[in-house]
Short mmCIF file of C-alpha atoms and ligand atoms in Angstrom, two decimals:
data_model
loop_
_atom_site.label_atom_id
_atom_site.label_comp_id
_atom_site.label_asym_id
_atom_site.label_seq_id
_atom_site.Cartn_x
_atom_site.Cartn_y
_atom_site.Cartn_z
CA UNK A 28 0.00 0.00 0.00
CA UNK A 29 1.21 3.63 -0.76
CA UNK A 30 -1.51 6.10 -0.71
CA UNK A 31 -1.18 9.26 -3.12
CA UNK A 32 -2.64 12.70 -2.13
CA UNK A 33 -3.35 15.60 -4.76
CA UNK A 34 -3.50 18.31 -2.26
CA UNK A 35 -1.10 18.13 1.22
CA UNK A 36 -2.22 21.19 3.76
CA UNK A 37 1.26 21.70 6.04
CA UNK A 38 -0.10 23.41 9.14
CA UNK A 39 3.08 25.32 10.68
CA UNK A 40 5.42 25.18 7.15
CA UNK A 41 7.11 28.17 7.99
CA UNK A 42 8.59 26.42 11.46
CA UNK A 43 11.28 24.72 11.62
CA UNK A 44 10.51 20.88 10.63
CA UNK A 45 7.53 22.01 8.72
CA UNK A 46 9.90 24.07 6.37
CA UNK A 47 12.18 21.44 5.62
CA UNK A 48 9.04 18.96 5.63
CA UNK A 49 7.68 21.50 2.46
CA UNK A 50 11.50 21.69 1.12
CA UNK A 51 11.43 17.62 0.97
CA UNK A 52 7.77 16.33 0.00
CA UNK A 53 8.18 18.54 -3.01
CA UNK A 54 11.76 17.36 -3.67
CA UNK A 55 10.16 14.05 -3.74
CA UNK A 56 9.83 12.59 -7.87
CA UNK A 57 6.60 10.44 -6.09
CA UNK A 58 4.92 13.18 -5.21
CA UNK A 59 3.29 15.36 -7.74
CA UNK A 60 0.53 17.25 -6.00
CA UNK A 61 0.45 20.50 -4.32
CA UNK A 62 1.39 21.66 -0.98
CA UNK A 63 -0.66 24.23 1.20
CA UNK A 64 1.41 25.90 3.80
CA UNK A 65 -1.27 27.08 6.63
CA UNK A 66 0.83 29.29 9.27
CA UNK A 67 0.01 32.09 11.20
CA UNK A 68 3.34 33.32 11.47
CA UNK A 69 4.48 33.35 15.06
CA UNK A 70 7.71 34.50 16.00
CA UNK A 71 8.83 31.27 15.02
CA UNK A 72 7.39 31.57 11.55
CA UNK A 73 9.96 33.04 8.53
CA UNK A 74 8.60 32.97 5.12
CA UNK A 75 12.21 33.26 4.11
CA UNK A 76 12.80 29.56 5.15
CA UNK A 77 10.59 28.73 1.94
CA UNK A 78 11.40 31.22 -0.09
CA UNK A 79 13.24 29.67 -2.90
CA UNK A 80 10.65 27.12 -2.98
CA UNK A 81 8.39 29.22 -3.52
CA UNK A 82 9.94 30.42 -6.65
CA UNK A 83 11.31 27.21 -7.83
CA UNK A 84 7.54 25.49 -7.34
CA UNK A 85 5.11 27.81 -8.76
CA UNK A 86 1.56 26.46 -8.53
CA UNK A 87 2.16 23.90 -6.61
CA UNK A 88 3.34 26.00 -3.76
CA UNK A 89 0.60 28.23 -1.79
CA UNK A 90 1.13 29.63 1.32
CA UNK A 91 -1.89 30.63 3.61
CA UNK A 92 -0.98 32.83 6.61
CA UNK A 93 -4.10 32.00 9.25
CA UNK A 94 -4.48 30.53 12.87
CA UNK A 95 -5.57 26.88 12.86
CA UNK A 96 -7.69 28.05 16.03
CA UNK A 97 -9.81 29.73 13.37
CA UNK A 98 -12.12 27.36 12.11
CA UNK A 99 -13.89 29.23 9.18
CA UNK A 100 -10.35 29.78 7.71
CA UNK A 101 -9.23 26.11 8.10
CA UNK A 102 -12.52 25.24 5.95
CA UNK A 103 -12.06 28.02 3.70
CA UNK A 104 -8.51 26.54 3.07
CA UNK A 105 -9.61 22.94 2.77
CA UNK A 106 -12.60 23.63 0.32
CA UNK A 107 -10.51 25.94 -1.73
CA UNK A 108 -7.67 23.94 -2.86
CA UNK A 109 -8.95 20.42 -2.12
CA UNK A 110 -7.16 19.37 0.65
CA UNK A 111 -7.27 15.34 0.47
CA UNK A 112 -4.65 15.38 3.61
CA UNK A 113 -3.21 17.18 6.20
CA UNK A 114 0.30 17.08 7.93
CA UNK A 115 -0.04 19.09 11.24
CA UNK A 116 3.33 20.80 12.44
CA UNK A 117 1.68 23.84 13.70
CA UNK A 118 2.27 24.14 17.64
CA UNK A 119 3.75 26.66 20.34
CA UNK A 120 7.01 24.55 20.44
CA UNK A 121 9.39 25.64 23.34
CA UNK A 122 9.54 24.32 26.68
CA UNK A 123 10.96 27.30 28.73
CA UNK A 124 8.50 29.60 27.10
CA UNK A 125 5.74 27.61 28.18
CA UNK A 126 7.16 27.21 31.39
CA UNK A 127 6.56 31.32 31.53
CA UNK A 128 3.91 31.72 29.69
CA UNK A 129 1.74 28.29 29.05
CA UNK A 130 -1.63 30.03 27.80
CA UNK A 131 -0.88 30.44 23.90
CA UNK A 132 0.32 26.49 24.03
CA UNK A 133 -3.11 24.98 25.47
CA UNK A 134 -4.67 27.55 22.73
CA UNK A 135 -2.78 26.00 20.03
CA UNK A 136 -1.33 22.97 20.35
CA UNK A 137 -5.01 21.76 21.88
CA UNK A 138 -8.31 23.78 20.82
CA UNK A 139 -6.14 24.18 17.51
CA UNK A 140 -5.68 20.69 16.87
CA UNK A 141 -9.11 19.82 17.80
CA UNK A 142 -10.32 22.88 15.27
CA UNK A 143 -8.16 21.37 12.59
CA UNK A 144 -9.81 17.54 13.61
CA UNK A 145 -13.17 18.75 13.72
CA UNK A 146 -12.80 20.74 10.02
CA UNK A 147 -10.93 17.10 8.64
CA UNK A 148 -14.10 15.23 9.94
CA UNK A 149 -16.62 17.49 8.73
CA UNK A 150 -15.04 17.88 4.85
CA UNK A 151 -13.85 13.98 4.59
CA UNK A 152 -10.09 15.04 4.82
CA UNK A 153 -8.72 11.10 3.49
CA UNK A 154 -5.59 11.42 5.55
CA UNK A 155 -4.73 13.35 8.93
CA UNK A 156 -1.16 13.26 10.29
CA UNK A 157 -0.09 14.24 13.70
CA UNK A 158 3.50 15.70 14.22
CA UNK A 159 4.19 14.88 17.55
CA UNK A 160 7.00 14.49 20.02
CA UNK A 161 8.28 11.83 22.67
CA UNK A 162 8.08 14.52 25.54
CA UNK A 163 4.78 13.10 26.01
CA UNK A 164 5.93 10.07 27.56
CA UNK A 165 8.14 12.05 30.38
CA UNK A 166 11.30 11.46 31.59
CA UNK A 167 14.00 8.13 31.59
CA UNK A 168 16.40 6.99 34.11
CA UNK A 169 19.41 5.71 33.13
CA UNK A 170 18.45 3.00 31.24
CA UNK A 171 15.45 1.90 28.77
CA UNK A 172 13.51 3.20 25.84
CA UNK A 173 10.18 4.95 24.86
CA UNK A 174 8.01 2.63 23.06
CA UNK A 175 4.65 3.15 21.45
CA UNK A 176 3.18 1.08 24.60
CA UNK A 177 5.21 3.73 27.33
CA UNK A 178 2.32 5.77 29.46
CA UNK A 179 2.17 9.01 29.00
CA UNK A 180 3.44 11.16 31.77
CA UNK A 181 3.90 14.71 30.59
CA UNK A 182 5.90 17.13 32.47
CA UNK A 183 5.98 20.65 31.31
CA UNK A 184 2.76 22.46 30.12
CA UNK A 185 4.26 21.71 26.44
CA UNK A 186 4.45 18.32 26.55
CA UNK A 187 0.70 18.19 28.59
CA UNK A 188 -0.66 20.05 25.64
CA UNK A 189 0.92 17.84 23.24
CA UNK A 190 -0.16 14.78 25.02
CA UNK A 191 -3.74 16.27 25.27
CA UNK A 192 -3.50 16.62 21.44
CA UNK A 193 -2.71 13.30 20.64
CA UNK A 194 -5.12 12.16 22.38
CA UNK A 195 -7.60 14.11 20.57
CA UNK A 196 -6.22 12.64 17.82
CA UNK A 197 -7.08 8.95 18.69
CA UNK A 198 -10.32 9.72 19.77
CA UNK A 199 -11.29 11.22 16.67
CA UNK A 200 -9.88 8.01 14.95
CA UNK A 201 -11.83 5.77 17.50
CA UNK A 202 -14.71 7.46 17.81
CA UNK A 203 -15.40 9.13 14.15
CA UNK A 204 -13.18 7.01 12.43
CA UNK A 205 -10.96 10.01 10.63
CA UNK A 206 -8.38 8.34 8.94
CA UNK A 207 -5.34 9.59 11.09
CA UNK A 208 -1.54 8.38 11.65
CA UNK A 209 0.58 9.96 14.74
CA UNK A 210 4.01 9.90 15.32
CA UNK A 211 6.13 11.36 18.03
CA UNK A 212 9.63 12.17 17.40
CA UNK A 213 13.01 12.77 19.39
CA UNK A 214 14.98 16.38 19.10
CA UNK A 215 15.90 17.29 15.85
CA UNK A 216 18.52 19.31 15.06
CA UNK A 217 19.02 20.94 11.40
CA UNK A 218 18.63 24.00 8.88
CA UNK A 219 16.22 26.84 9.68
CA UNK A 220 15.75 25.85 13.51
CA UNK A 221 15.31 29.06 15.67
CA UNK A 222 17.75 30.04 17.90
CA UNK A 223 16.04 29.91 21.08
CA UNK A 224 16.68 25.79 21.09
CA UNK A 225 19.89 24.38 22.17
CA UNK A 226 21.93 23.40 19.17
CA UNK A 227 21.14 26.88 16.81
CA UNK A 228 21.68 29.07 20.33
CA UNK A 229 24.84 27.30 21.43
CA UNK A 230 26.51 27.66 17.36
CA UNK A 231 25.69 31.37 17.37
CA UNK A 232 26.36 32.45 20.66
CA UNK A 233 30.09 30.21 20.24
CA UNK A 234 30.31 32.35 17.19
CA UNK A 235 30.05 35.51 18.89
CA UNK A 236 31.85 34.68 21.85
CA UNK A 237 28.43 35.22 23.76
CA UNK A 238 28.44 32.52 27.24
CA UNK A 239 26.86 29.38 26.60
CA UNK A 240 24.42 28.51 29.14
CA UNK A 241 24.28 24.94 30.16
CA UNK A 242 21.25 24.35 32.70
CA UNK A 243 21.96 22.60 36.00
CA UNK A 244 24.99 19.91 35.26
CA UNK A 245 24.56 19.58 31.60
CA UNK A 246 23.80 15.86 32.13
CA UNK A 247 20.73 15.42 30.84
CA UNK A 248 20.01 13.41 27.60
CA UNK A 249 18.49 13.88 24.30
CA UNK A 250 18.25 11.80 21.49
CA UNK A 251 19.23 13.80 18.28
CA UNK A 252 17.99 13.20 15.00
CA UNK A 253 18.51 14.90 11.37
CA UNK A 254 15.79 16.53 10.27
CA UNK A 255 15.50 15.49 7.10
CA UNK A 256 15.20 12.07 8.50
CA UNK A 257 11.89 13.10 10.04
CA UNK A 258 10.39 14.33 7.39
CA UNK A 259 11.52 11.10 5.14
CA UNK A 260 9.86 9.05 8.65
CA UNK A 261 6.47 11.28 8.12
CA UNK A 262 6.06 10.99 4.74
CA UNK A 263 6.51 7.34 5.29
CA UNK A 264 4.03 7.09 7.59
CA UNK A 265 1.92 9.07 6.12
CA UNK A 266 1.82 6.95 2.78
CA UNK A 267 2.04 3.78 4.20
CA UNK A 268 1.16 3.15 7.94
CA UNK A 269 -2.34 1.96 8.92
CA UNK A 270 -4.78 4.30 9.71
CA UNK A 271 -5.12 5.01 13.61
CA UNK A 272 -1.68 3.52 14.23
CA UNK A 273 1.07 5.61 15.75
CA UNK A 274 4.89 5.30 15.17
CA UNK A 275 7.74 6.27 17.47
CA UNK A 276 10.57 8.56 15.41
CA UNK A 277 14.48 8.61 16.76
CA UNK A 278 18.10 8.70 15.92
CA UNK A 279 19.66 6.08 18.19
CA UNK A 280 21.67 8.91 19.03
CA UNK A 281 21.65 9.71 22.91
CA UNK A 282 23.75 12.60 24.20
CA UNK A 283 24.43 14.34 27.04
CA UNK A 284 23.39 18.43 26.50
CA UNK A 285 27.33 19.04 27.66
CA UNK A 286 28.65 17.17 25.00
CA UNK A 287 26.74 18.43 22.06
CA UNK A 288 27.73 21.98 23.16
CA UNK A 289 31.76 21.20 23.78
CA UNK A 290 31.04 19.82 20.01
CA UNK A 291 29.84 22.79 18.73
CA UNK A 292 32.51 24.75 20.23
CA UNK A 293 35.19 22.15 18.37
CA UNK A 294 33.73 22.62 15.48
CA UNK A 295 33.49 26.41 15.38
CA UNK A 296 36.88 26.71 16.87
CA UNK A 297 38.22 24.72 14.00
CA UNK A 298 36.23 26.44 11.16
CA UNK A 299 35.98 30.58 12.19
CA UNK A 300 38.86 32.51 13.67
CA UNK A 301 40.11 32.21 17.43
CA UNK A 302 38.18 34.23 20.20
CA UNK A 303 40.03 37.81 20.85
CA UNK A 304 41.51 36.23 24.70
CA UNK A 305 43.13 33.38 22.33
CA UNK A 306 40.59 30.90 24.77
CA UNK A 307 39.28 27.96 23.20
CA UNK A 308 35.25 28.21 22.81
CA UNK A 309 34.53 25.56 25.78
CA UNK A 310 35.62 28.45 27.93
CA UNK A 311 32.22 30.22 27.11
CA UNK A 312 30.73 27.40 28.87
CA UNK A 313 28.26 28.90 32.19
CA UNK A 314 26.56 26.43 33.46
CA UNK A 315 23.16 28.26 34.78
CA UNK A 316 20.07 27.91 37.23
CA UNK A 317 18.37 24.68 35.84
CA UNK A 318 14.87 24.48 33.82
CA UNK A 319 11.98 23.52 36.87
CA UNK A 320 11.13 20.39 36.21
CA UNK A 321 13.56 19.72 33.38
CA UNK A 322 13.31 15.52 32.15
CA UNK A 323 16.49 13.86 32.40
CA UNK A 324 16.71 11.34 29.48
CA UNK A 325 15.05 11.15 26.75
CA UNK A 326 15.51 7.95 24.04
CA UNK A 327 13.28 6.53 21.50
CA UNK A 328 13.17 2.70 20.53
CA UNK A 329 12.07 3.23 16.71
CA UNK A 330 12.30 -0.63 15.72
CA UNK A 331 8.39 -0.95 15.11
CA UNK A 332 9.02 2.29 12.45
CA UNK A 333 11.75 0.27 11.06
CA UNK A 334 10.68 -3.17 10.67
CA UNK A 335 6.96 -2.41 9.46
CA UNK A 336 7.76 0.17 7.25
CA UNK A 337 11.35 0.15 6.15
CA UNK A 338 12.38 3.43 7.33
CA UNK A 339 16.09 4.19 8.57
CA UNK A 340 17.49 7.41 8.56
CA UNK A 341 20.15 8.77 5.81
CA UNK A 342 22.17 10.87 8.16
CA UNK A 343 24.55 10.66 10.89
CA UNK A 344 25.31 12.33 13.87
CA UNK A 345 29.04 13.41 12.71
CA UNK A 346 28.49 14.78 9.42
CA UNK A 347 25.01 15.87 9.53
CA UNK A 348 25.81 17.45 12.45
CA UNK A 349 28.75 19.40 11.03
CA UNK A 350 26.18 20.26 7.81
CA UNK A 351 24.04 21.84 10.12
CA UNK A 352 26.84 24.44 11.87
CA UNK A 353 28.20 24.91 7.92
CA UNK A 354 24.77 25.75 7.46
CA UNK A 355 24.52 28.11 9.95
CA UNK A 356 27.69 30.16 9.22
CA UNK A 357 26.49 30.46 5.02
CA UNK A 358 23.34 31.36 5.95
CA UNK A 359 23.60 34.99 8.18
CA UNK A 360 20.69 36.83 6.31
CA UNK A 361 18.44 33.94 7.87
CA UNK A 362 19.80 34.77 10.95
CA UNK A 363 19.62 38.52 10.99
CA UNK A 364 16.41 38.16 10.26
CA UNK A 365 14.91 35.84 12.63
CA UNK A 366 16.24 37.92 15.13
CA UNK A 367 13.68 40.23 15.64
CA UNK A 368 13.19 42.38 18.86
CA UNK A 369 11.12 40.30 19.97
CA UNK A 370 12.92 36.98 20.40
CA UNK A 371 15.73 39.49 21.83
CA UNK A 372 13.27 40.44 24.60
CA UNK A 373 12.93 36.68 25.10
CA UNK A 374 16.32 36.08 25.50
CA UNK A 375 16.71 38.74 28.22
CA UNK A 376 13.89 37.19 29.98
CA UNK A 377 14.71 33.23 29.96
CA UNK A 378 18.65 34.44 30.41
CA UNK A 379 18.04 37.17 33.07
CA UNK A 380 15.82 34.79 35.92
CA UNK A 381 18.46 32.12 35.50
CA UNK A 382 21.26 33.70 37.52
P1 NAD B 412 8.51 25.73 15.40
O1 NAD B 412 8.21 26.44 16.67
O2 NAD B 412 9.82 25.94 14.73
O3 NAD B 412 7.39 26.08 14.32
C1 NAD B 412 6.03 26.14 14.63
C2 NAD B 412 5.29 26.77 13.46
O4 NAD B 412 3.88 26.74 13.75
C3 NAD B 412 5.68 28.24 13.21
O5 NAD B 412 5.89 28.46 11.84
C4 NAD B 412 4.47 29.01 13.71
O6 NAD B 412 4.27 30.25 13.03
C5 NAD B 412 3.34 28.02 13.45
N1 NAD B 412 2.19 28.26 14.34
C6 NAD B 412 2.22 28.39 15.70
N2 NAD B 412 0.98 28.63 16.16
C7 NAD B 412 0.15 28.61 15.08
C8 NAD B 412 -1.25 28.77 14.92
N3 NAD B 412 -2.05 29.02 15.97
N4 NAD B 412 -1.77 28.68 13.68
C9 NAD B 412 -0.96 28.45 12.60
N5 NAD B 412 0.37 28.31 12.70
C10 NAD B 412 0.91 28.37 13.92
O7 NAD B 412 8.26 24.19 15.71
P2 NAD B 412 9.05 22.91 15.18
O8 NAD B 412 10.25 22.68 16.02
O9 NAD B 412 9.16 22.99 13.71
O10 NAD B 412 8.01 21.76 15.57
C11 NAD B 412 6.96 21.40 14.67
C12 NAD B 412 6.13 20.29 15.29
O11 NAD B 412 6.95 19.17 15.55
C13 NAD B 412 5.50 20.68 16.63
O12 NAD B 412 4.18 20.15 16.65
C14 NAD B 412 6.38 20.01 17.66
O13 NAD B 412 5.64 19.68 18.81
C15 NAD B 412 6.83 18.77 16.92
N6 NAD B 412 8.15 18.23 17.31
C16 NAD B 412 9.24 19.03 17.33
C17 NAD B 412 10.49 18.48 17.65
C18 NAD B 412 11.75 19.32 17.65
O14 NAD B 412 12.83 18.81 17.98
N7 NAD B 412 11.70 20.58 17.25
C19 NAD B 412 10.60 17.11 17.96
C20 NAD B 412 9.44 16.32 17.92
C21 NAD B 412 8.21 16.90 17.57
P1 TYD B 413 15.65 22.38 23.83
O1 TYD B 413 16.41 22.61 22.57
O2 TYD B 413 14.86 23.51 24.42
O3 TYD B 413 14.71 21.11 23.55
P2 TYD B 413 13.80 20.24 24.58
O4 TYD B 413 13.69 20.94 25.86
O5 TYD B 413 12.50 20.18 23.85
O6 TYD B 413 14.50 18.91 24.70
O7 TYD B 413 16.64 21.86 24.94
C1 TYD B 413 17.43 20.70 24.74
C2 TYD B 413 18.19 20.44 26.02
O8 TYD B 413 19.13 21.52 26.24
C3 TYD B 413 17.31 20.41 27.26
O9 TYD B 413 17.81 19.41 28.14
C4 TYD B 413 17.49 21.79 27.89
C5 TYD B 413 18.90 22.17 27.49
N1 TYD B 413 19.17 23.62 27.29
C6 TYD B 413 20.26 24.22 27.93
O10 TYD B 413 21.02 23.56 28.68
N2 TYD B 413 20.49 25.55 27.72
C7 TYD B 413 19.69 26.30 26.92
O11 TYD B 413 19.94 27.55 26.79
C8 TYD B 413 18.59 25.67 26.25
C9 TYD B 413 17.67 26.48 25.37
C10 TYD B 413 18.36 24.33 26.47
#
């Protein structure tokens, strides 16, 4: 089985996976329909991620810029360029900010999934996907793995509101029978990811010579994976898993938060010229106040992903890793302009209460 579409709505293309997600389902020779990016535009949403797709696409790119909280415009969108399914990215995204401010994330990441569900149900939307992540299923000790049988146990009010989303999205399967697929994925780490997230704020900020701020002991553990790898897991799932079923997404790749920044710091000291004091980068290092109730280990066990559908991932941890801070130093416009007064006020405000 491989299921087609004609019409893909992206909820949240302008973000940071949904970007690349646009960049690659287009890239794709199978796929020959169009994509409809649906974003509001946050401060985490940059046309300018997408904009040479836009003009290498034509037609087969549109962008909408509306809230998927707004139901008439979700059905305007749907009805208007015959949406036959929808890949939902769209979500408040950061833990710390919705540690400070959780309102817009139960807003969004729940009443506008449930807007989006109740729109797909009403107009016979053939396929829903739900980008999800494994933050849902808390935190790890030392050892073991998140399955797709691990209880949820949400910690932060992110993870909470994307728990209470996918659940939505299984009841809507269950009890309305919407054909949906969910999958919840481990960090990425990648082109176009905003700079308020570990890995794109620890390569600038080494660039500048700016401190790098490590919360608590830098021990904790995330499970990195390529983005592109995602998207190629999505798209997977999306064409091929069966309908209500949800997949676990990861990189095999667990590592501690200190050792992907004294990474970074190798690799910029290697590639841009030496800090004015002559100091390596790892003397940036400032280990700060820790995030409240901040999940020590996260790791995904993705062999169900793998042995029902095929998928492995195309990139690893060395070289895609380096691609992403190459990435970062060609690309300063991007930068420049993503950094808006606004996520500078942010900065001074997660940085500031952290001692
Ligand atoms: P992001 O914050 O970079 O992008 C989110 C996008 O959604 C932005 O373009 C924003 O403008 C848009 N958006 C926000 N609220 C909206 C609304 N009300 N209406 C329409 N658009 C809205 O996020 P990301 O890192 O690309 O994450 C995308 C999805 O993947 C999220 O659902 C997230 O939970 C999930 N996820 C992320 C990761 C990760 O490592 N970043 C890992 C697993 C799962
Ligand atoms: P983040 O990129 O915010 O992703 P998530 O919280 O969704 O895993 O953070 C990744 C890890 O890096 C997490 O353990 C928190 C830590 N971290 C820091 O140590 N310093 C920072 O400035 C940030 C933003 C995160």
């Amino acid at each position: 089985m491989s299921r087609t579409f004609s019409s893909v709505m992206v909820t949240g293309g302008a973000g940071f996976i949904g970007s690349n997600f646009i960049r690659y389902l287009l890239g794709r020779p199978d796929f020959q329909g169009m994509v409809v990016n649906y974003d509001v535009l946050t401060y985490a949403g940059n046309p300018l991620s997408l904009a040479d797709v836009a003009q290498q696409y034509g037609d087969r790119y549109v962008f909408v810029k509306a809230d998927i909280c707004d139901g008439a415009a979700v059905r305007d969108t749907i009805r208007a360029h015959g949406v036959d399914c929808i890949v939902h990215f769209a979500a408040e995204s950061h833990v710390d900010r919705s540690i400070v401010a959780p309102d817009e994330f139960i807003r969004t990441n729940i009443m506008g999934t449930y807007t989006l569900l109740q729109a797909a149900r009403e107009l016979g939307v053939a396929h829903f996907h739900h980008v999800s992540t494994d933050e849902v299923f808390g935190s790890l000790g030392p050892t073991g793995f998140f399955t797709e049988e691990t209880p949820y146990a949400p910690n932060s009010p992110y993870s909470a509101s994307k728990a209470a989303s996918d659940h939505l999205v299984r009841a809507y399967h269950q009890t309305y029978g919407l054909p949906t697929t969910h999958s919840n994925c481990s960090n990425n780490y990648g082109p176009y990811h905003f700079p308020e997230k570990l890995i794109p704020l620890m390569i600038l900020n080494a660039l500048e010579g700016k401190p790098l701020p490590v919360y608590g002991n830098g021990l904790n553990i995330r499970d990195w994976l390529y983005v592109e790898d995602h998207c190629s897991a999505i798209w997977t799932i999306v064409q091929n898993a069966a309908y209500g079923s949800s997949y676990n997404v990861g990189g095999r790749n667990e590592l501690t938060n200190i050792a992907v920044v004294t990474k970074i710091c190798e690799l910029i000291d290697r590639k841009v010229e030496p800090l004015a004091s002559g100091a390596p980068r790892s003397s940036l290092i400032t280990y700060v106040k820790d995030r409240p109730g901040h999940d020590l280990r996260y790791a995904i066990d993705c062999s169900k992903l793998e042995r029902d559908l095929g998928w492995k991932p195309a990139h690893d941890w060395e070289s895609g890793f380096e691609e992403t801070v190459d990435w970062y130093l060609a690309n300063p416009q991007w930068v420049e302009q993503v950094r808006s007064g606004a996520y500078k006020q942010w900065l001074e405000t997660n940085y500031a209460s952290r001692g």
